[in-house]
Structures are given as C-alpha cells and as structure tokens.
Amino acid sequence: MTPDERHIKRINRYLRKINGLFDDLVRDIALLVVKQRLTGKIFRFRDYQKITTQVSNALNTYHDNLFSSIQTYTKYEWDYGNAKVSEILAENLAKIKGKVSGLAYDVKLKEISTHSQNKKALEAFQERKKGKFTVSDRVWNITKQAKENLEIAIDDALSEGMSAQDLARKIKHNLNDPDKLFRRVRDKHGNLVLSKNAQSFHPGQGVYRSAHKNALRLAANEINTAYREAEQLRIMSNNDVVGQKINLSPQHKVYDMCDELQGSYPKDFNWSSWHVGCKCFRTMILKSQSELITEINNSQNLSPEASANFVSGVPDNFHSWLSENRETLEKRKSKPYFLEENKEKLKHLL
Ligand SMILES: [Zn+2]
C-alpha cells in the first residue's frame, strides 16, 4: 500500500469515529425528549423548557467533540504528510550515500528533519478562513443545522410512550432521507409553519440538508487538505524538489476533470485536490542523482531552476482545460479552489 492509499484508509477510520459523535447526540437527545408530553404543535426544543439546558449541553458537547476531532485528525495527517515526505527525501539521499562526503550527507539529512518541524504553519492552517469562515464557524453552523434536523426528525418520529432507543433509531432513519422527511412534516403541519421552522433544510448550493453529512464532508476535506498542505510546504522549502506530478488514483474509474488536469506542475503550484472527494495524489519530481552528487560535492545547494528536471509551467492540458471551461467558470459564483489558490501565478491565463 502506498502512503497515499494509507492516508485515505486513515481518513475513513477518523470518519467512523466522527460518525459516532452524531449517534451520541441522537441518543442523548432521544433520552431527554422521550419523557416530554407532546403539544401537537410542530416540535421545537424551545417549547420544552424543562429540557432546554440539557439540550443545549448535548449540542455543545457535539460541537466540542466535532471541533476537537477535526483538529486532532488534522494534526495526525499533517504529521503523516510530513513523515511521508521526509522518508522519500531520505531514501533518495540514501541512494547516493557512498558517493558524497559523510559530512555533507549528514548536513543534508539534518535539513530534511529540520524542515519537518513546521508547527506554526499547522496552527495557521487550523485557524485559517476559507471564504468567510473558519473551521470553528463551520462547526457552529453544522451544530445549528443539527438542532433543526433533530427537531424535524423528532416531530415525525416521536409518539408518547415510545422508548428512547426506538426514538433514536427512528430519528436516524428519518435523517437518512431528509427529502422524504421534509415532505411528510410539511403535509402534517402545512407549508407555512414548516418553512419558518426549517431554514436549515434549504441550505445553499453544495451543502447537504443533513447536518451529519456536512460534518463528515467538512472533516474529510479538512483532514485531507492538512495532509496536502504539509506536503506542499515541504515541496516548496526543499531545493532538491524541482516539480510535482499530479496522478490519477488507481481507483479512478469515471472520466472527469482529473483525467484532463493530471500531469507535471511547478513546485509552487498550490494543490490539494481538483474537486471535493478527489482521490488524485501527487509525487515529487526531484533533481537527478548525478545533479545531486555534483552539487553536494561542490558544497552547493542550487536552486531548483538549475535542474534539468525543473518544471517551469503548468502542462499544455491545463491550458486546454482552462480554455474549454472558461465560459462555465466565469458563470460560477465561486471558482475551483486550485484556481483561487494560484490566482497570482495564473494571472496571465485567467
Ligand atoms: Zn481527482
């Protein structure tokens, strides 16, 4: 298994844990709600004052656990990305071990481990804003949405005398198909009542009606981006890396933009994925062994441009993709992430 395949497996493991957080929330809420006398109005937590505090405690716990899970797993994959790069660079160096002075070799090796200590950059990454929002803001939004999701699911699921376990099961079942749930509750209470109470069921483009799905997507995306970002910083900071190649995953089956954009890119091309859920991975393009040997023996640390392998621009297929999609891109409200991230470098093309 390659490190990138392992990275995907690790993400799936984290997502299973995050899945459990929502289950915990549903269980806690079901336990509280099942003891309440129903009013016949559309279900809202605020109409049940005896449990208001406990409900907000449960939601706060969900928020805190989701947020700290994302931070923890982001750090894990940040470190994993760093370790992967260090290993590849050290292996590459090991191939020329007998051909350079022992001292120079040690200096090079030390440089690799020094670069891997980029803790400040991890903090900046975890606190960054994407669009207008930080991860913390996004987790708050998801928690608010989860509250409304639960109210609507409970409205449909709860009947007096049922057990908390049954209620929890029914809530989860209801939230698996938010569209159907929404229609049922609308038929029961009428359109007007429901639409006032269910803003979160009309989220914007690219957002799920299910808070839980949004949580999983946010987590997956953050954790993957952390891995890529750590990798990117290492690629940029090491002179022996002279470019990057973005490859299709072996699991890639359906032809899409990934096929059209794969190829060799400059090392400072900021890349984490082509699209949400993209499984492409990158490899580093390094100086040749003979270049490295000559350089080290001359006590030099030449810039990447000096290498015959240096990648100076985006590939031709990137240009054709851009011109083929120009019209569609101009109509879009938000540009793909990789275009935003490389705006300066691609200025002459955009
Ligand atoms: Zn892809």
CSV table of C-alpha atoms and ligand atoms in Angstrom, one decimal:
chain,number,residue,atom,x,y,z
A,1,MET,CA,0.0,0.0,0.0
A,2,THR,CA,1.3,3.5,-0.9
A,3,PRO,CA,1.4,6.2,1.7
A,4,ASP,CA,-1.4,8.0,-0.1
A,5,GLU,CA,-3.6,4.9,-0.1
A,6,ARG,CA,-2.9,4.5,3.6
A,7,HIS,CA,-3.8,8.2,4.1
A,8,ILE,CA,-7.2,7.5,2.6
A,9,LYS,CA,-7.7,4.5,4.8
A,10,ARG,CA,-6.8,6.6,7.8
A,11,ILE,CA,-9.3,9.3,6.9
A,12,ASN,CA,-12.0,6.6,6.7
A,13,ARG,CA,-11.1,5.5,10.2
A,14,TYR,CA,-11.4,9.0,11.5
A,15,LEU,CA,-14.8,9.4,9.8
A,16,ARG,CA,-16.1,6.3,11.5
A,17,LYS,CA,-15.2,7.9,14.8
A,18,ILE,CA,-16.9,11.2,13.8
A,19,ASN,CA,-20.0,9.2,12.7
A,20,GLY,CA,-20.2,8.0,16.3
A,21,LEU,CA,-20.4,11.6,17.6
A,22,PHE,CA,-23.7,12.1,15.8
A,23,ASP,CA,-25.0,8.8,17.1
A,24,ASP,CA,-24.2,10.0,20.7
A,25,LEU,CA,-26.0,13.3,20.1
A,26,VAL,CA,-29.1,11.5,18.8
A,27,ARG,CA,-29.0,9.1,21.8
A,28,ASP,CA,-28.7,11.9,24.3
A,29,ILE,CA,-31.5,14.0,22.8
A,30,ALA,CA,-33.8,10.9,22.5
A,31,LEU,CA,-33.4,10.2,26.2
A,32,LEU,CA,-34.4,13.8,27.0
A,33,VAL,CA,-37.3,14.1,24.6
A,34,VAL,CA,-39.0,10.8,25.2
A,35,LYS,CA,-40.2,11.9,28.6
A,36,GLN,CA,-41.9,15.0,27.3
A,37,ARG,CA,-45.7,15.5,26.8
A,38,LEU,CA,-46.3,16.5,23.2
A,39,THR,CA,-48.2,19.6,22.4
A,40,GLY,CA,-49.4,18.9,18.9
A,41,LYS,CA,-47.5,21.9,17.5
A,42,ILE,CA,-44.5,21.3,15.3
A,43,PHE,CA,-41.7,20.1,17.5
A,44,ARG,CA,-39.3,22.8,18.8
A,45,PHE,CA,-36.9,22.3,21.6
A,46,ARG,CA,-37.7,25.8,22.9
A,47,ASP,CA,-41.3,24.8,23.7
A,48,TYR,CA,-40.0,22.3,26.2
A,49,GLN,CA,-38.3,24.5,28.8
A,50,LYS,CA,-37.6,21.7,31.3
A,51,ILE,CA,-35.0,20.3,29.0
A,52,THR,CA,-33.7,23.4,27.3
A,53,THR,CA,-30.4,23.4,29.3
A,54,GLN,CA,-29.8,19.7,28.8
A,55,VAL,CA,-30.5,20.0,25.1
A,56,SER,CA,-28.0,22.9,24.7
A,57,ASN,CA,-25.5,20.9,26.7
A,58,ALA,CA,-25.9,17.9,24.4
A,59,LEU,CA,-25.5,20.2,21.3
A,60,ASN,CA,-22.4,21.9,22.9
A,61,THR,CA,-20.9,18.5,23.6
A,62,TYR,CA,-21.5,17.5,19.9
A,63,HIS,CA,-19.9,20.8,18.8
A,64,ASP,CA,-16.9,20.5,21.0
A,65,ASN,CA,-16.2,16.9,20.1
A,66,LEU,CA,-16.6,17.5,16.4
A,67,PHE,CA,-14.3,20.5,16.5
A,68,SER,CA,-11.6,18.8,18.6
A,69,SER,CA,-11.8,15.7,16.4
A,70,ILE,CA,-11.2,17.7,13.3
A,71,GLN,CA,-8.3,19.5,15.0
A,72,THR,CA,-6.8,16.2,16.2
A,73,TYR,CA,-7.1,14.3,13.0
A,74,THR,CA,-5.9,17.3,11.0
A,75,LYS,CA,-2.7,17.2,13.1
A,76,TYR,CA,-2.4,13.4,12.6
A,77,GLU,CA,-2.5,13.7,8.9
A,78,TRP,CA,-0.3,16.8,8.9
A,79,ASP,CA,2.3,14.8,10.7
A,80,TYR,CA,1.8,11.8,8.5
A,81,GLY,CA,2.2,14.0,5.3
A,82,ASN,CA,5.5,15.4,6.8
A,83,ALA,CA,6.7,11.9,7.7
A,84,LYS,CA,6.0,10.7,4.2
A,85,VAL,CA,8.0,13.5,2.5
A,86,SER,CA,10.9,13.1,5.0
A,87,GLU,CA,11.0,9.4,4.2
A,88,ILE,CA,11.0,9.9,0.4
A,89,LEU,CA,13.7,12.5,0.6
A,90,ALA,CA,15.9,10.4,3.0
A,91,GLU,CA,15.5,7.4,0.7
A,92,ASN,CA,16.5,9.4,-2.3
A,93,LEU,CA,19.6,10.6,-0.4
A,94,ALA,CA,20.5,7.1,0.7
A,95,LYS,CA,20.9,6.1,-2.9
A,96,ILE,CA,23.9,8.4,-3.2
A,97,LYS,CA,25.4,7.8,0.2
A,98,GLY,CA,28.8,6.4,-0.8
A,99,LYS,CA,29.2,9.0,-3.5
A,100,VAL,CA,29.4,12.1,-1.4
A,101,SER,CA,31.3,13.1,1.8
A,102,GLY,CA,29.9,11.8,5.0
A,103,LEU,CA,29.7,15.3,6.5
A,104,ALA,CA,27.8,16.7,3.6
A,105,TYR,CA,25.4,13.8,3.7
A,106,ASP,CA,24.7,14.4,7.4
A,107,VAL,CA,24.0,18.1,6.7
A,108,LYS,CA,21.5,17.2,4.0
A,109,LEU,CA,19.8,14.6,6.3
A,110,LYS,CA,19.6,17.2,9.1
A,111,GLU,CA,18.0,19.7,6.7
A,112,ILE,CA,15.2,17.2,6.0
A,113,SER,CA,14.3,16.8,9.6
A,114,THR,CA,14.5,20.5,10.4
A,115,HIS,CA,12.0,21.2,7.6
A,116,SER,CA,9.6,18.7,9.1
A,117,GLN,CA,9.1,20.9,12.2
A,118,ASN,CA,6.5,23.3,10.9
A,119,LYS,CA,4.2,23.5,13.9
A,120,LYS,CA,3.5,27.2,13.4
A,121,ALA,CA,2.3,26.5,9.9
A,122,LEU,CA,-0.1,23.8,11.2
A,123,GLU,CA,-1.6,26.4,13.7
A,124,ALA,CA,-2.0,28.9,10.9
A,125,PHE,CA,-3.7,26.2,8.8
A,126,GLN,CA,-6.1,25.2,11.5
A,127,GLU,CA,-7.1,28.8,12.2
A,128,ARG,CA,-7.4,29.9,8.5
A,129,LYS,CA,-10.5,31.2,6.9
A,130,LYS,CA,-11.9,29.5,3.8
A,131,GLY,CA,-14.2,32.0,2.2
A,132,LYS,CA,-15.6,33.9,5.2
A,133,PHE,CA,-15.5,31.1,7.7
A,134,THR,CA,-13.0,29.4,10.0
A,135,VAL,CA,-13.4,25.7,10.8
A,136,SER,CA,-14.9,26.7,14.1
A,137,ASP,CA,-17.5,28.8,12.4
A,138,ARG,CA,-18.4,25.9,10.2
A,139,VAL,CA,-18.8,23.6,13.1
A,140,TRP,CA,-21.1,26.0,14.7
A,141,ASN,CA,-23.2,26.2,11.6
A,142,ILE,CA,-23.4,22.4,11.4
A,143,THR,CA,-24.4,22.3,15.1
A,144,LYS,CA,-27.2,24.8,14.4
A,145,GLN,CA,-28.3,22.7,11.5
A,146,ALA,CA,-28.2,19.5,13.5
A,147,LYS,CA,-30.6,21.1,16.0
A,148,GLU,CA,-33.1,21.8,13.3
A,149,ASN,CA,-32.6,18.5,11.7
A,150,LEU,CA,-33.4,16.8,15.0
A,151,GLU,CA,-36.5,18.9,15.6
A,152,ILE,CA,-38.0,17.9,12.3
A,153,ALA,CA,-37.0,14.3,12.7
A,154,ILE,CA,-38.4,14.2,16.2
A,155,ASP,CA,-41.7,15.8,15.0
A,156,ASP,CA,-42.2,12.9,12.7
A,157,ALA,CA,-40.8,10.1,14.9
A,158,LEU,CA,-42.0,10.8,18.4
A,159,SER,CA,-45.1,9.4,19.8
A,160,GLU,CA,-45.9,9.2,23.5
A,161,GLY,CA,-44.8,6.1,25.3
A,162,MET,CA,-42.1,5.0,23.0
A,163,SER,CA,-38.7,4.1,24.3
A,164,ALA,CA,-35.6,6.3,23.8
A,165,GLN,CA,-33.9,3.6,21.9
A,166,ASP,CA,-36.8,3.3,19.4
A,167,LEU,CA,-36.9,7.1,19.1
A,168,ALA,CA,-33.2,7.3,18.4
A,169,ARG,CA,-33.5,4.6,15.8
A,170,LYS,CA,-36.4,6.4,14.1
A,171,ILE,CA,-34.6,9.8,14.2
A,172,LYS,CA,-31.6,8.3,12.4
A,173,HIS,CA,-33.8,6.6,9.9
A,174,ASN,CA,-35.7,9.8,9.2
A,175,LEU,CA,-32.5,11.8,8.7
A,176,ASN,CA,-31.2,9.3,6.1
A,177,ASP,CA,-33.8,10.6,3.7
A,178,PRO,CA,-34.3,14.3,4.6
A,179,ASP,CA,-36.3,15.0,1.5
A,180,LYS,CA,-39.0,12.4,2.3
A,181,LEU,CA,-39.0,13.5,6.0
A,182,PHE,CA,-39.4,17.1,5.0
A,183,ARG,CA,-42.4,16.3,2.8
A,184,ARG,CA,-44.1,14.3,5.5
A,185,VAL,CA,-43.7,17.0,8.1
A,186,ARG,CA,-44.9,19.6,5.6
A,187,ASP,CA,-48.0,17.6,4.9
A,188,LYS,CA,-48.7,17.3,8.6
A,189,HIS,CA,-48.3,21.0,9.6
A,190,GLY,CA,-48.6,22.9,6.4
A,191,ASN,CA,-46.1,24.7,4.3
A,192,LEU,CA,-46.0,28.0,6.1
A,193,VAL,CA,-45.4,26.5,9.6
A,194,LEU,CA,-42.7,24.3,8.3
A,195,SER,CA,-40.8,26.7,6.1
A,196,LYS,CA,-40.5,29.1,9.1
A,197,ASN,CA,-39.0,26.4,11.2
A,198,ALA,CA,-36.8,24.7,8.7
A,199,GLN,CA,-34.3,27.1,7.2
A,200,SER,CA,-31.6,24.5,7.5
A,201,PHE,CA,-33.5,22.3,5.1
A,202,HIS,CA,-32.9,24.9,2.4
A,203,PRO,CA,-29.2,25.2,2.5
A,204,GLY,CA,-27.2,26.9,-0.2
A,205,GLN,CA,-25.6,25.2,-3.2
A,206,GLY,CA,-23.2,22.5,-2.4
A,207,VAL,CA,-24.5,22.0,1.1
A,208,TYR,CA,-26.4,18.9,2.3
A,209,ARG,CA,-29.7,19.1,4.0
A,210,SER,CA,-28.2,16.7,6.5
A,211,ALA,CA,-26.0,18.3,9.2
A,212,HIS,CA,-24.3,15.0,9.7
A,213,LYS,CA,-23.3,14.6,6.1
A,214,ASN,CA,-22.0,18.2,6.2
A,215,ALA,CA,-19.9,17.3,9.2
A,216,LEU,CA,-18.4,14.3,7.5
A,217,ARG,CA,-17.6,16.2,4.4
A,218,LEU,CA,-16.1,19.1,6.3
A,219,ALA,CA,-13.9,16.7,8.4
A,220,ALA,CA,-12.8,14.7,5.3
A,221,ASN,CA,-11.9,17.8,3.5
A,222,GLU,CA,-10.0,19.4,6.3
A,223,ILE,CA,-8.0,16.3,7.1
A,224,ASN,CA,-7.1,15.7,3.5
A,225,THR,CA,-6.2,19.4,3.0
A,226,ALA,CA,-3.9,19.3,6.0
A,227,TYR,CA,-2.0,16.4,4.6
A,228,ARG,CA,-1.6,18.1,1.3
A,229,GLU,CA,-0.7,21.4,2.8
A,230,ALA,CA,2.1,19.8,4.9
A,231,GLU,CA,3.3,18.1,1.7
A,232,GLN,CA,3.1,21.4,-0.2
A,233,LEU,CA,5.2,23.3,2.3
A,234,ARG,CA,7.9,20.6,2.2
A,235,ILE,CA,7.9,20.6,-1.5
A,236,MET,CA,8.3,24.4,-1.6
A,237,SER,CA,11.1,24.5,1.0
A,238,ASN,CA,13.4,21.9,-0.3
A,239,ASN,CA,15.7,22.8,-3.3
A,240,ASP,CA,16.0,19.2,-4.3
A,241,VAL,CA,12.3,19.1,-5.2
A,242,VAL,CA,12.0,20.6,-8.7
A,243,GLY,CA,8.4,20.0,-9.5
A,244,GLN,CA,5.4,17.9,-8.7
A,245,LYS,CA,3.3,15.4,-10.6
A,246,ILE,CA,-0.4,15.0,-10.0
A,247,ASN,CA,-1.5,11.5,-10.7
A,248,LEU,CA,-4.8,9.7,-11.0
A,249,SER,CA,-5.7,7.3,-8.2
A,250,PRO,CA,-5.8,3.6,-9.2
A,251,GLN,CA,-9.4,3.7,-8.0
A,252,HIS,CA,-10.3,6.4,-10.5
A,253,LYS,CA,-12.9,4.9,-12.9
A,254,VAL,CA,-15.1,7.6,-14.3
A,255,TYR,CA,-13.6,10.1,-16.7
A,256,ASP,CA,-13.7,13.6,-15.3
A,257,MET,CA,-11.6,16.8,-14.8
A,258,CYS,CA,-8.9,14.8,-13.0
A,259,ASP,CA,-8.1,13.0,-16.3
A,260,GLU,CA,-7.8,16.3,-18.1
A,261,LEU,CA,-5.7,18.0,-15.5
A,262,GLN,CA,-3.2,15.3,-14.5
A,263,GLY,CA,0.5,15.9,-15.2
A,264,SER,CA,3.6,17.8,-14.1
A,265,TYR,CA,3.3,21.1,-12.4
A,266,PRO,CA,5.7,23.7,-11.0
A,267,LYS,CA,6.6,23.0,-7.4
A,268,ASP,CA,4.9,26.2,-6.2
A,269,PHE,CA,1.6,25.3,-7.8
A,270,ASN,CA,-0.7,25.1,-4.8
A,271,TRP,CA,-2.6,21.9,-5.0
A,272,SER,CA,-4.7,19.9,-2.6
A,273,SER,CA,-7.3,18.3,-4.9
A,274,TRP,CA,-9.1,19.1,-8.1
A,275,HIS,CA,-12.6,18.8,-6.6
A,276,VAL,CA,-14.4,17.7,-3.4
A,277,GLY,CA,-13.8,14.0,-2.9
A,278,CYS,CA,-10.9,13.9,-5.4
A,279,LYS,CA,-8.6,10.9,-4.9
A,280,CYS,CA,-5.7,12.1,-7.0
A,281,PHE,CA,-2.3,12.1,-5.4
A,282,ARG,CA,1.0,13.8,-6.1
A,283,THR,CA,4.5,12.7,-6.4
A,284,MET,CA,7.6,14.8,-6.2
A,285,ILE,CA,9.9,15.5,-9.1
A,286,LEU,CA,13.5,15.5,-7.8
A,287,LYS,CA,16.9,16.5,-9.1
A,288,SER,CA,18.7,13.7,-10.8
A,289,GLN,CA,21.1,11.6,-8.8
A,290,SER,CA,24.1,12.9,-10.8
A,291,GLU,CA,23.0,16.5,-10.3
A,292,LEU,CA,22.7,15.9,-6.6
A,293,ILE,CA,26.1,14.2,-6.3
A,294,THR,CA,27.9,17.0,-8.2
A,295,GLU,CA,26.1,19.7,-6.2
A,296,ILE,CA,26.8,18.1,-2.8
A,297,ASN,CA,30.5,17.5,-3.6
A,298,ASN,CA,30.8,21.1,-4.7
A,299,SER,CA,29.3,22.2,-1.4
A,300,GLN,CA,26.4,23.8,-3.2
A,301,ASN,CA,22.7,23.9,-2.6
A,302,LEU,CA,21.5,25.0,-6.1
A,303,SER,CA,18.0,26.4,-6.7
A,304,PRO,CA,15.5,24.1,-8.4
A,305,GLU,CA,15.8,26.0,-11.6
A,306,ALA,CA,19.3,24.6,-12.1
A,307,SER,CA,18.0,21.1,-12.6
A,308,ALA,CA,17.3,19.6,-15.9
A,309,ASN,CA,14.1,18.1,-14.4
A,310,PHE,CA,12.8,21.6,-13.3
A,311,VAL,CA,9.1,22.1,-14.2
A,312,SER,CA,8.6,25.8,-15.1
A,313,GLY,CA,5.0,25.9,-16.1
A,314,VAL,CA,1.6,24.2,-16.0
A,315,PRO,CA,1.2,21.4,-18.6
A,316,ASP,CA,-0.5,22.0,-22.0
A,317,ASN,CA,-3.5,20.0,-21.0
A,318,PHE,CA,-4.1,22.5,-18.1
A,319,HIS,CA,-4.2,25.3,-20.7
A,320,SER,CA,-6.7,23.4,-22.9
A,321,TRP,CA,-8.9,22.6,-19.9
A,322,LEU,CA,-8.9,26.2,-18.9
A,323,SER,CA,-9.9,27.4,-22.4
A,324,GLU,CA,-12.6,24.7,-22.8
A,325,ASN,CA,-14.1,25.6,-19.4
A,326,ARG,CA,-13.7,29.3,-19.4
A,327,GLU,CA,-17.3,30.2,-20.1
A,328,THR,CA,-18.6,27.8,-17.4
A,329,LEU,CA,-16.1,29.0,-14.9
A,330,GLU,CA,-16.9,32.7,-15.5
A,331,LYS,CA,-20.6,32.0,-14.7
A,332,ARG,CA,-19.7,30.2,-11.5
A,333,LYS,CA,-20.0,32.2,-8.2
A,334,SER,CA,-17.1,30.5,-6.6
A,335,LYS,CA,-14.1,29.4,-8.6
A,336,PRO,CA,-12.5,26.0,-8.1
A,337,TYR,CA,-10.1,26.0,-5.1
A,338,PHE,CA,-7.0,25.4,-7.1
A,339,LEU,CA,-7.7,28.4,-9.3
A,340,GLU,CA,-8.2,30.7,-6.3
A,341,GLU,CA,-5.1,29.4,-4.6
A,342,ASN,CA,-2.9,30.0,-7.7
A,343,LYS,CA,-4.6,33.2,-8.8
A,344,GLU,CA,-1.3,35.2,-8.8
A,345,LYS,CA,0.6,32.6,-10.8
A,346,LEU,CA,-2.1,32.0,-13.3
A,347,LYS,CA,-2.9,35.7,-13.7
A,348,HIS,CA,-1.8,35.7,-17.3
A,349,LEU,CA,-4.1,32.8,-18.1
A,350,LEU,CA,-7.3,33.7,-16.2
B,1,ZN,ZN,-9.1,13.7,-8.7
